XYZ file of C-alpha atoms in Angstrom:
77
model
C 0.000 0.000 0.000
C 1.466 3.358 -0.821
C 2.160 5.207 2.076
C 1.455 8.650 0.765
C -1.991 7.692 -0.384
C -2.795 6.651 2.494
C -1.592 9.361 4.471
C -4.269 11.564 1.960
C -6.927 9.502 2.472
C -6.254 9.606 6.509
C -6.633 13.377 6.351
C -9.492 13.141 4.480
C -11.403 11.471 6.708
C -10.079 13.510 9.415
C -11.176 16.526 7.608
C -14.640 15.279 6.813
C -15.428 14.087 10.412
C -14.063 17.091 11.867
C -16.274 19.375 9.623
C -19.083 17.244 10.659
C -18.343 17.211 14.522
C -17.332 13.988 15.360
C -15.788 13.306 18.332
C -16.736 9.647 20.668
C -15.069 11.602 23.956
C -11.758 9.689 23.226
C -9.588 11.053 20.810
C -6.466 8.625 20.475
C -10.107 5.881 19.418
C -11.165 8.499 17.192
C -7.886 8.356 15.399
C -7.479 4.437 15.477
C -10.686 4.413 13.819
C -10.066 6.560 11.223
C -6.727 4.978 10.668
C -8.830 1.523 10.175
C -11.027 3.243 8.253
C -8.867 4.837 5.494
C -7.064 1.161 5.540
C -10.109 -0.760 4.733
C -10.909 2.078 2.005
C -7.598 1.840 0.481
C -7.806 -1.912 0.591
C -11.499 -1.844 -0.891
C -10.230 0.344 -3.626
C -6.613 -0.460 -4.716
C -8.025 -1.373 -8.433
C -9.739 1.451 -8.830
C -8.968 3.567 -11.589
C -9.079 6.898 -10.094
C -9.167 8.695 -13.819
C -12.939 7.474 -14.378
C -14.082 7.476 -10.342
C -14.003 10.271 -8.681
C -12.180 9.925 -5.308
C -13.600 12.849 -3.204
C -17.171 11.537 -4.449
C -16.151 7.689 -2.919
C -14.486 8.974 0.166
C -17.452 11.354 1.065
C -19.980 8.039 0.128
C -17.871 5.965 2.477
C -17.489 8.004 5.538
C -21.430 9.222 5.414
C -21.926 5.219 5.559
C -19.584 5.138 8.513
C -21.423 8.115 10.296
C -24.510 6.827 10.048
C -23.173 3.627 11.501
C -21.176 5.285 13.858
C -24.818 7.195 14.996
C -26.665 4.045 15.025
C -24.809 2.550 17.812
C -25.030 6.050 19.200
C -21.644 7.014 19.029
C -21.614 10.148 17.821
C -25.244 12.133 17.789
């Protein structure tokens, strides 16, 4: 896995959870997760050809799914 991807796609999450408030109450789990998360995404999408899918479009569609899971085990509100 290339490193500097997934670096990017770390800080994209970050960004898109911060902008939408998220925080559990425990920061270092907050950043675990998000670690996992851009992992699994990276490891979901490593054939995807990035020149016919948009990325921001797929990383936006992925971490709305994991808010709303995230809010149905009341996580974050």
């Amino acid at each position: 896995m290339d490193n500097q991807k997934l670096l990017e796609t770390v800080a994209d999450f970050a960004y898109i959870l911060g902008k939408a408030g998220y925080f559990s109450g425990d920061s270092r789990a907050d950043i675990q997760e998000i670690i996992y998360w851009a992992k699994n995404f990276e490891e979901k999408n490593k054939n995807t050809n990035w020149n016919k899918t948009d990325y921001i479009l797929e990383i936006e569609r992925y971490s709305t799914n994991k808010l709303i899971e995230l809010r149905s085990l009341n996580i974050f509100k």
